[in-house]
Amino acid sequence: PAAHTADLVVFGGTGDLSMRKLLPALYHSDRDGRLSPETRVIALSRGGLTDADFRGKVDAQVRDVVPVDDHAMWQRFLGRLHHLTVDVGGQDRTGWDALRATLAEDRDRVFYLASPPRTFGPFCREVDRAGLVTPRSRVVLEKPLGHDLPSAQRINDEVGAIFDEHQIFRIDHYLGKETVQNLLVLRFANAFLEPIWNSLWIDHVQITAAETVGTPGRRGYYDHAGALRDMVQNHLLQLLTLTAMEPPARNDREAIRDEKVKVLQALRPITGGEVGRFTVRGQYTAADGMAGYLEEPGSTPPTESSERVETFTAIRAEIRNWRWAGVPFYLRTGKRLPNRRSEIVVQFKDVPHSIFPGGSPNRLVLRLQPEEGIELHIMAKEPGAGEVSLKPVPLSLNFGETFPARVPEAYERLLSDVLAGNPTLFMRRDEVEAAWRWIDPILDAWRSSPELPEPYPAGTTGPAGAHELLGRSGRAWHEEE
Ligand code: BG6
């Protein structure tokens, strides 16, 4: 189908996200012929840049992170880019008037807010005041969507006063990752998994997003976020919903999101004294030449709240419904861990009755990164004429090897969906709020606890508590076995 022609208006368009993710993703889409020739990108900032200045900046900063093998193509891409200076909440209307004059009446308009959440409401009001909202307009909100349930509700109310829910696209870039979309295909386009995808056959699930990076230069944001808000409220809970949801009746935006929200609503609340038992917090300390969280270089010095910020968290979650009762979902994420690895591990139960010595239960591993793939660990007989000897072996699908085409980045997929008006892979209001409703009591208990996060040396697998969280029920994190 012909690509949609749209004007993509990026607020915060000269910022880090735009330079690192959005513009590279758009360039890739352009290069693959998935961007309509007339689609334009209009970056808004306070910076006073001309189109030529902005193109020069993109040329200098983005060219190195994308494969520019075709000069003419790159020039054509730069030609789509424009810049306007706007003042949010101020008296100066010049920028907004210029934007109105620039936007084409007969196109879709996408307002992409790559800016802090406190700007979402004011920006939407400005766009409305300038008379820019048409029925063919959409708005894209970047995370974090608030810092707790009340603030998320406030943002949703403010944006919802200007745009209808079907026009609001809340980004969680994990939903754009190939393996994440593949999870739905794996579960619902194959017959063999669904009958055993329940508490009868599954012992527990582990969802890990481990990163090697620390937080240098991000203190201003991270001190107020921490791993729970930064990664669990959104990315990890989204992976949990896709793993645990019931089969939807149709591959349809609302049908899928309806099932996802039911999972979030079924999460057993972790409150008060239970928080200490079912959650773990850690903070990395200096080791191996790497700075600790408190010593990371940044624009602001560490404060008292820096000491309380978790750069690691592990949680034992439970879903209260027929399918999952009694099956723990262990969530874990952290900075400065030894490897960058994100995966969903579904650990099956042992066979009901074993006739061979030495077997171990099956395990399905869905790897999101670094290399996207799926592995099913099965038991096989080691060749040999002597005693039967069992060995766990992986049946594996490596996407890179099986599908030679380049695997698109999450943002490419999500931007195409926004331009095409398809919200399936975006979070609906009720999803975001249900996620906060589960997160808030954990935050409250951490806040009122006299304890600080457990220290772990940078480059190690997290604090001891994370290992005990599984160890006390005889389980272990995947890489420890
Ligand atoms: C972002 C978080 O949402 O996700 C970052 O704010 C984190 O702290 C990043 O590093 C991880 O994304 P990815 O795609 O590298 O796993």
PDB file of N, CA, C and O and ligand atoms in Angstrom, residues 21 143 173-174 177 211 213 218 221-222 230-231 235 335 340 342 369, ligand 1:
ATOM      1  N   LYS A  21      17.346   8.413  17.929  1.00  0.00           N
ATOM      2  CA  LYS A  21      16.365   7.373  17.585  1.00  0.00           C
ATOM      3  C   LYS A  21      15.442   7.766  16.434  1.00  0.00           C
ATOM      4  O   LYS A  21      15.291   7.015  15.468  1.00  0.00           O
ATOM      5  N   LYS A 143       7.639   8.197  26.851  1.00  0.00           N
ATOM      6  CA  LYS A 143       7.719   7.944  28.283  1.00  0.00           C
ATOM      7  C   LYS A 143       8.716   8.897  28.929  1.00  0.00           C
ATOM      8  O   LYS A 143       9.564   9.414  28.222  1.00  0.00           O
ATOM      9  N   HIS A 173       8.837   1.734  23.540  1.00  0.00           N
ATOM     10  CA  HIS A 173       9.589   1.246  22.377  1.00  0.00           C
ATOM     11  C   HIS A 173       9.828  -0.264  22.426  1.00  0.00           C
ATOM     12  O   HIS A 173      10.095  -0.877  21.405  1.00  0.00           O
ATOM     13  N   TYR A 174       9.658  -0.902  23.596  1.00  0.00           N
ATOM     14  CA  TYR A 174       9.802  -2.361  23.638  1.00  0.00           C
ATOM     15  C   TYR A 174       8.753  -3.051  22.762  1.00  0.00           C
ATOM     16  O   TYR A 174       8.996  -4.127  22.238  1.00  0.00           O
ATOM     17  N   LYS A 177       9.941  -3.859  19.287  1.00  0.00           N
ATOM     18  CA  LYS A 177      11.027  -4.821  19.054  1.00  0.00           C
ATOM     19  C   LYS A 177      10.463  -6.066  18.378  1.00  0.00           C
ATOM     20  O   LYS A 177       9.383  -6.529  18.707  1.00  0.00           O
ATOM     21  N   GLU A 211      21.280  -4.404  31.422  1.00  0.00           N
ATOM     22  CA  GLU A 211      22.062  -3.459  30.629  1.00  0.00           C
ATOM     23  C   GLU A 211      23.462  -3.331  31.200  1.00  0.00           C
ATOM     24  O   GLU A 211      23.645  -3.447  32.407  1.00  0.00           O
ATOM     25  N   VAL A 213      25.214  -0.520  30.394  1.00  0.00           N
ATOM     26  CA  VAL A 213      25.407   0.918  30.554  1.00  0.00           C
ATOM     27  C   VAL A 213      25.070   1.359  31.973  1.00  0.00           C
ATOM     28  O   VAL A 213      24.276   0.715  32.659  1.00  0.00           O
ATOM     29  N   ARG A 218      22.876  11.376  33.335  1.00  0.00           N
ATOM     30  CA  ARG A 218      21.411  11.316  33.386  1.00  0.00           C
ATOM     31  C   ARG A 218      20.871  11.538  34.795  1.00  0.00           C
ATOM     32  O   ARG A 218      19.716  11.223  35.057  1.00  0.00           O
ATOM     33  N   TYR A 221      17.444  13.181  35.497  1.00  0.00           N
ATOM     34  CA  TYR A 221      16.263  12.347  35.237  1.00  0.00           C
ATOM     35  C   TYR A 221      16.231  11.145  36.175  1.00  0.00           C
ATOM     36  O   TYR A 221      15.232  10.867  36.835  1.00  0.00           O
ATOM     37  N   TYR A 222      17.351  10.456  36.261  1.00  0.00           N
ATOM     38  CA  TYR A 222      17.328   9.131  36.895  1.00  0.00           C
ATOM     39  C   TYR A 222      17.085   9.198  38.405  1.00  0.00           C
ATOM     40  O   TYR A 222      16.443   8.308  38.970  1.00  0.00           O
ATOM     41  N   ASP A 230      11.572   3.624  35.383  1.00  0.00           N
ATOM     42  CA  ASP A 230      12.228   3.752  34.085  1.00  0.00           C
ATOM     43  C   ASP A 230      12.000   2.515  33.206  1.00  0.00           C
ATOM     44  O   ASP A 230      11.867   2.633  31.988  1.00  0.00           O
ATOM     45  N   MET A 231      11.981   1.345  33.809  1.00  0.00           N
ATOM     46  CA  MET A 231      11.945   0.110  33.004  1.00  0.00           C
ATOM     47  C   MET A 231      10.765  -0.813  33.318  1.00  0.00           C
ATOM     48  O   MET A 231      10.246  -1.472  32.425  1.00  0.00           O
ATOM     49  N   HIS A 235       8.280  -1.059  30.120  1.00  0.00           N
ATOM     50  CA  HIS A 235       8.810  -2.134  29.275  1.00  0.00           C
ATOM     51  C   HIS A 235       8.552  -3.539  29.845  1.00  0.00           C
ATOM     52  O   HIS A 235       8.045  -4.419  29.157  1.00  0.00           O
ATOM     53  N   LYS A 335      21.132  -1.609  35.671  1.00  0.00           N
ATOM     54  CA  LYS A 335      22.234  -0.966  34.945  1.00  0.00           C
ATOM     55  C   LYS A 335      23.540  -1.543  35.464  1.00  0.00           C
ATOM     56  O   LYS A 335      23.616  -1.982  36.614  1.00  0.00           O
ATOM     57  N   ARG A 340      24.601  -7.154  28.282  1.00  0.00           N
ATOM     58  CA  ARG A 340      23.348  -6.564  27.816  1.00  0.00           C
ATOM     59  C   ARG A 340      22.502  -7.719  27.302  1.00  0.00           C
ATOM     60  O   ARG A 340      22.852  -8.378  26.317  1.00  0.00           O
ATOM     61  N   SER A 342      18.264  -8.969  27.093  1.00  0.00           N
ATOM     62  CA  SER A 342      16.856  -8.901  27.458  1.00  0.00           C
ATOM     63  C   SER A 342      16.186 -10.159  26.971  1.00  0.00           C
ATOM     64  O   SER A 342      16.351 -10.532  25.804  1.00  0.00           O
ATOM     65  N   GLN A 369      17.352  -9.124  22.873  1.00  0.00           N
ATOM     66  CA  GLN A 369      18.644  -8.570  22.527  1.00  0.00           C
ATOM     67  C   GLN A 369      19.702  -9.243  23.371  1.00  0.00           C
ATOM     68  O   GLN A 369      19.365  -9.794  24.405  1.00  0.00           O
TER      69      GLN A 369
HETATM   70  C1  BG6 B   1      14.647   3.460  28.081  1.00  0.00           C
HETATM   71  C2  BG6 B   1      15.174   3.788  29.454  1.00  0.00           C
HETATM   72  O1  BG6 B   1      13.254   3.531  28.066  1.00  0.00           O
HETATM   73  O2  BG6 B   1      15.040   2.153  27.717  1.00  0.00           O
HETATM   74  C3  BG6 B   1      16.685   3.647  29.491  1.00  0.00           C
HETATM   75  O3  BG6 B   1      14.817   5.133  29.804  1.00  0.00           O
HETATM   76  C4  BG6 B   1      17.092   2.279  28.988  1.00  0.00           C
HETATM   77  O4  BG6 B   1      17.169   3.843  30.810  1.00  0.00           O
HETATM   78  C5  BG6 B   1      16.430   1.973  27.637  1.00  0.00           C
HETATM   79  O5  BG6 B   1      18.501   2.266  28.855  1.00  0.00           O
HETATM   80  C6  BG6 B   1      16.705   0.535  27.217  1.00  0.00           C
HETATM   81  O6  BG6 B   1      16.286   0.355  25.909  1.00  0.00           O
HETATM   82  P1  BG6 B   1      16.910  -0.791  24.998  1.00  0.00           P
HETATM   83  O7  BG6 B   1      16.104  -0.731  23.740  1.00  0.00           O
HETATM   84  O8  BG6 B   1      18.352  -0.434  24.814  1.00  0.00           O
HETATM   85  O9  BG6 B   1      16.732  -2.055  25.764  1.00  0.00           O
END
